[in-house]
Short mmCIF file of C-alpha atoms in Angstrom, two decimals:
data_model
loop_
_atom_site.label_atom_id
_atom_site.label_comp_id
_atom_site.label_asym_id
_atom_site.label_seq_id
_atom_site.Cartn_x
_atom_site.Cartn_y
_atom_site.Cartn_z
CA MET A 1 96.76 89.95 123.55
CA GLY A 2 97.90 89.78 119.82
CA ASN A 3 96.50 91.77 116.89
CA ALA A 4 92.53 91.93 116.73
CA LYS A 5 91.29 90.19 113.79
CA VAL A 6 88.54 91.82 111.45
CA ILE A 7 85.89 89.42 109.90
CA GLU A 8 84.20 90.51 106.72
CA PHE A 9 81.10 88.52 105.64
CA PRO A 10 79.24 89.40 102.60
CA LYS A 11 75.87 88.35 104.31
CA ASP A 12 73.63 86.69 101.48
CA ARG A 13 75.44 88.62 98.77
CA SER A 14 73.72 91.90 99.93
CA PHE A 15 77.04 93.71 99.65
CA ARG A 16 77.61 92.64 96.12
CA LYS A 17 74.09 93.65 95.35
CA ARG A 18 74.59 97.13 96.91
CA LEU A 19 77.54 97.62 94.56
CA GLN A 20 75.38 96.43 91.49
CA ASP A 21 72.57 98.85 92.68
CA LYS A 22 74.93 101.74 92.86
CA ALA A 23 76.45 101.19 89.39
CA GLN A 24 72.74 101.04 88.20
CA GLU A 25 71.85 104.28 90.07
CA GLN A 26 74.95 105.97 88.32
CA LYS A 27 73.85 104.75 84.93
CA SER A 28 70.32 105.96 85.57
CA VAL A 29 71.71 109.43 86.41
CA LEU A 30 73.65 109.38 83.28
CA VAL A 31 70.75 108.44 81.08
CA MET A 32 68.55 111.12 82.73
CA SER A 33 71.26 113.78 82.30
CA ILE A 34 71.37 113.04 78.73
CA ALA A 35 67.68 113.02 78.22
CA SER A 36 67.18 116.28 80.12
CA VAL A 37 69.75 118.07 78.02
CA ALA A 38 68.29 116.54 74.85
CA LEU A 39 64.67 117.74 75.81
CA MET A 40 65.76 121.22 76.72
CA THR A 41 67.74 121.47 73.34
CA VAL A 42 64.62 120.44 71.39
CA PHE A 43 62.50 122.90 73.38
CA VAL A 44 64.67 125.85 72.81
CA ASN A 45 65.20 125.09 69.35
CA GLN A 46 61.37 124.78 68.85
CA TRP A 47 60.73 128.10 70.53
CA LEU A 48 63.29 129.85 68.32
CA VAL A 49 61.68 128.48 65.25
CA ASP A 50 58.20 129.39 66.26
CA ASN A 51 59.29 133.07 67.09
CA SER A 52 61.18 133.13 63.75
CA ASP A 53 57.90 131.97 61.95
CA SER A 54 55.75 134.22 63.97
CA ALA A 55 57.87 137.22 62.99
CA ILE A 56 57.97 136.31 59.31
CA ALA A 57 54.23 135.78 59.32
CA GLY A 58 53.64 139.25 60.80
CA ARG A 59 55.54 140.76 57.95
CA GLY A 60 53.56 139.04 55.49
CA ASN A 61 55.09 139.09 51.64
CA ARG A 62 55.98 142.57 51.93
CA GLU A 63 59.67 141.83 52.65
CA ILE A 64 62.22 138.96 52.77
CA ALA A 65 63.00 137.94 56.41
CA SER A 66 66.53 139.32 57.26
CA PHE A 67 69.27 136.88 58.43
CA GLU A 68 70.81 137.81 61.55
CA PRO A 69 74.52 136.24 61.77
CA GLY A 70 75.04 137.50 65.31
CA ALA A 71 71.97 135.67 66.59
CA PHE A 72 72.77 132.55 64.73
CA ALA A 73 76.30 132.63 66.23
CA ARG A 74 75.07 132.95 69.72
CA ASP A 75 72.76 129.95 69.18
CA VAL A 76 75.66 127.79 67.85
CA LYS A 77 77.88 128.90 70.75
CA TRP A 78 75.06 128.04 73.36
CA GLU A 79 74.64 124.53 71.75
CA HIS A 80 78.34 124.03 71.81
CA ASP A 81 78.65 125.03 75.38
CA ILE A 82 76.03 122.54 76.38
CA ALA A 83 77.56 119.87 74.38
CA GLN A 84 80.86 120.42 76.27
CA LYS A 85 79.13 120.31 79.53
CA LEU A 86 77.40 117.22 78.79
CA SER A 87 80.70 115.46 77.58
CA ALA A 88 82.34 116.48 80.81
CA GLU A 89 79.68 115.24 82.99
CA LYS A 90 79.35 111.96 80.94
CA SER A 91 83.07 111.47 81.20
CA SER A 92 83.14 111.85 84.96
CA LEU A 93 80.14 109.52 85.41
CA VAL A 94 81.75 106.88 83.07
CA ALA A 95 85.10 107.13 84.85
CA ALA A 96 83.25 106.40 88.34
CA LEU A 97 81.40 103.49 86.79
CA ALA A 98 84.58 102.09 85.23
CA GLU A 99 86.51 102.08 88.28
CA LYS A 100 88.69 98.95 88.21
CA PRO A 101 88.08 96.44 91.05
CA THR A 102 90.91 95.35 93.02
CA LEU A 103 92.35 91.72 92.80
CA ARG A 104 90.74 90.97 96.17
CA ASP A 105 87.45 92.33 94.83
CA ASP A 106 87.78 89.77 91.96
CA LEU A 107 88.62 87.16 94.34
CA ILE A 108 85.67 87.59 96.69
CA PHE A 109 82.88 88.84 94.45
CA GLY A 110 84.23 87.31 91.15
CA TYR A 111 85.76 83.82 91.50
CA LEU A 112 84.20 83.07 94.98
CA GLU A 113 80.99 84.68 94.10
CA GLY A 114 80.36 86.24 97.36
CA LYS A 115 79.97 82.96 98.87
CA TYR A 116 82.72 83.15 101.46
CA GLY A 117 83.69 85.35 104.13
CA MET A 118 87.06 86.77 105.04
CA ASN A 119 89.00 86.69 108.13
CA ILE A 120 91.58 89.43 107.94
CA SER A 121 94.56 90.23 110.15
CA GLU A 122 97.07 93.06 109.43
CA GLY A 123 95.99 93.22 105.84
CA LYS A 124 96.36 89.56 105.27
CA ILE A 125 93.63 86.95 104.68
CA GLN A 126 93.77 84.46 107.36
CA SER A 127 91.05 82.34 106.17
CA LEU A 128 88.07 82.14 103.92
CA GLU A 129 84.88 80.36 105.09
CA PHE A 130 81.90 79.22 103.04
CA ILE A 131 78.82 81.03 104.36
CA ASP A 132 75.78 80.50 102.00
CA ALA A 133 74.88 77.05 103.15
CA GLN A 134 71.90 78.37 104.78
CA ALA A 135 70.59 80.10 101.55
CA GLY A 136 70.67 76.53 99.71
CA GLU A 137 74.03 77.48 97.91
CA LYS A 138 76.83 75.00 97.46
CA ALA A 139 80.46 75.59 98.03
CA LEU A 140 82.64 75.96 95.30
CA GLU A 141 84.83 73.23 93.64
CA ILE A 142 88.38 74.74 92.89
CA SER A 143 89.74 72.05 90.42
CA ASN A 144 93.26 73.61 90.43
CA LYS A 145 94.06 74.73 93.77
CA ALA A 146 97.69 75.35 93.07
CA ASN A 147 96.77 77.86 90.14
CA PHE A 148 94.20 79.39 92.42
CA LEU A 149 96.86 80.18 95.05
CA LYS A 150 99.39 81.67 92.83
CA LYS A 151 96.98 83.82 90.91
CA TYR A 152 95.44 85.48 93.98
CA ALA A 153 98.66 85.48 96.02
CA SER A 154 98.82 89.24 96.23
CA ALA A 155 95.19 89.30 97.15
CA PHE A 156 95.67 87.12 100.24
CA GLY A 157 98.49 89.57 101.30
CA LEU A 158 101.12 86.78 101.59
CA ASN A 159 104.70 86.90 100.06
CA TYR A 160 105.07 83.70 98.01
CA VAL A 161 105.66 82.98 94.38
CA GLU A 162 105.38 79.30 94.24
CA VAL A 163 103.12 76.66 95.42
CA SER A 164 103.95 72.96 96.17
CA PRO A 165 101.44 70.06 97.20
CA VAL A 166 102.01 68.58 100.58
CA SER A 167 99.36 66.07 101.26
CA THR A 168 95.79 65.13 100.16
CA THR A 169 93.14 63.34 102.02
CA GLU A 170 89.41 62.91 101.67
CA SER A 171 88.74 66.00 103.67
CA GLU A 172 91.98 68.18 103.35
CA GLN A 173 94.42 69.31 100.75
CA VAL A 174 97.63 71.02 101.94
CA PHE A 175 99.98 73.07 99.86
CA SER A 176 103.26 74.68 100.83
CA LEU A 177 103.94 78.50 100.02
CA ILE A 178 107.40 79.26 98.83
CA ASP A 179 109.10 82.72 98.36
CA ASN A 180 111.66 83.82 95.98
CA SER A 181 114.53 82.28 98.18
CA LYS A 182 112.88 78.97 97.93
CA THR A 183 112.00 79.16 101.63
CA ILE A 184 108.68 77.84 102.81
CA VAL A 185 106.84 80.68 104.25
CA GLY A 186 103.58 79.10 105.13
CA GLN A 187 100.77 76.53 104.30
CA ALA A 188 97.40 76.65 102.71
CA ARG A 189 94.89 74.24 104.07
CA PHE A 190 91.71 73.57 101.95
CA ALA A 191 88.99 71.92 103.90
CA ILE A 192 86.88 69.85 101.30
CA ASP A 193 83.80 67.58 101.36
CA SER A 194 83.03 64.34 99.84
CA GLU A 195 82.42 66.08 96.50
CA GLY A 196 85.64 68.04 96.48
CA ARG A 197 83.83 71.19 97.36
CA VAL A 198 85.83 73.86 99.15
CA HIS A 199 84.37 74.78 102.64
CA SER A 200 87.27 76.71 104.00
CA LEU A 201 90.95 77.74 103.22
CA ARG A 202 93.24 78.43 106.05
CA PHE A 203 96.81 79.93 105.93
CA SER A 204 99.48 79.08 108.55
CA GLN A 205 102.99 79.98 108.99
#
């Protein structure tokens, strides 16, 4: 029966929006964490100052307020511990936000702007199909298709290092895919419209 194919379609860019919403949510958590710690620090410091002032006022002018090194050291240590915890939390959140996207992510959600769905089999992209026509979007015009194929070769999951044009018509452009041994390992077929916009890309062996 052959290997089953998995089709992934970013419907109306909802998946891409969920990724952006998640990143925004993580940023909001980071900002709220910083604000909460800062607010607590201000509150505790104010409380310490108020109590210190009250103690001095109660003594009046009869004696000079005593300085307690032990209490001061405890306050400094507490603030240092808070700063370390905040730094660790911030670093972990920043690391999560800064997770580097894969080349395939860059292809689908970067270069192709989430306008194309993937037909995948055994980890390889079999085809890309333009899916945003109903949303009023237009397919993309890929001016240099050879460079495009070479740049995203590993994202497609195909083992080739060179690209050579085969034929060009009003509706299709075909390229040969060549490996290190100069053997043609497949072809890439771009289906284009009258404006040169790419409506699909299919790979064949």
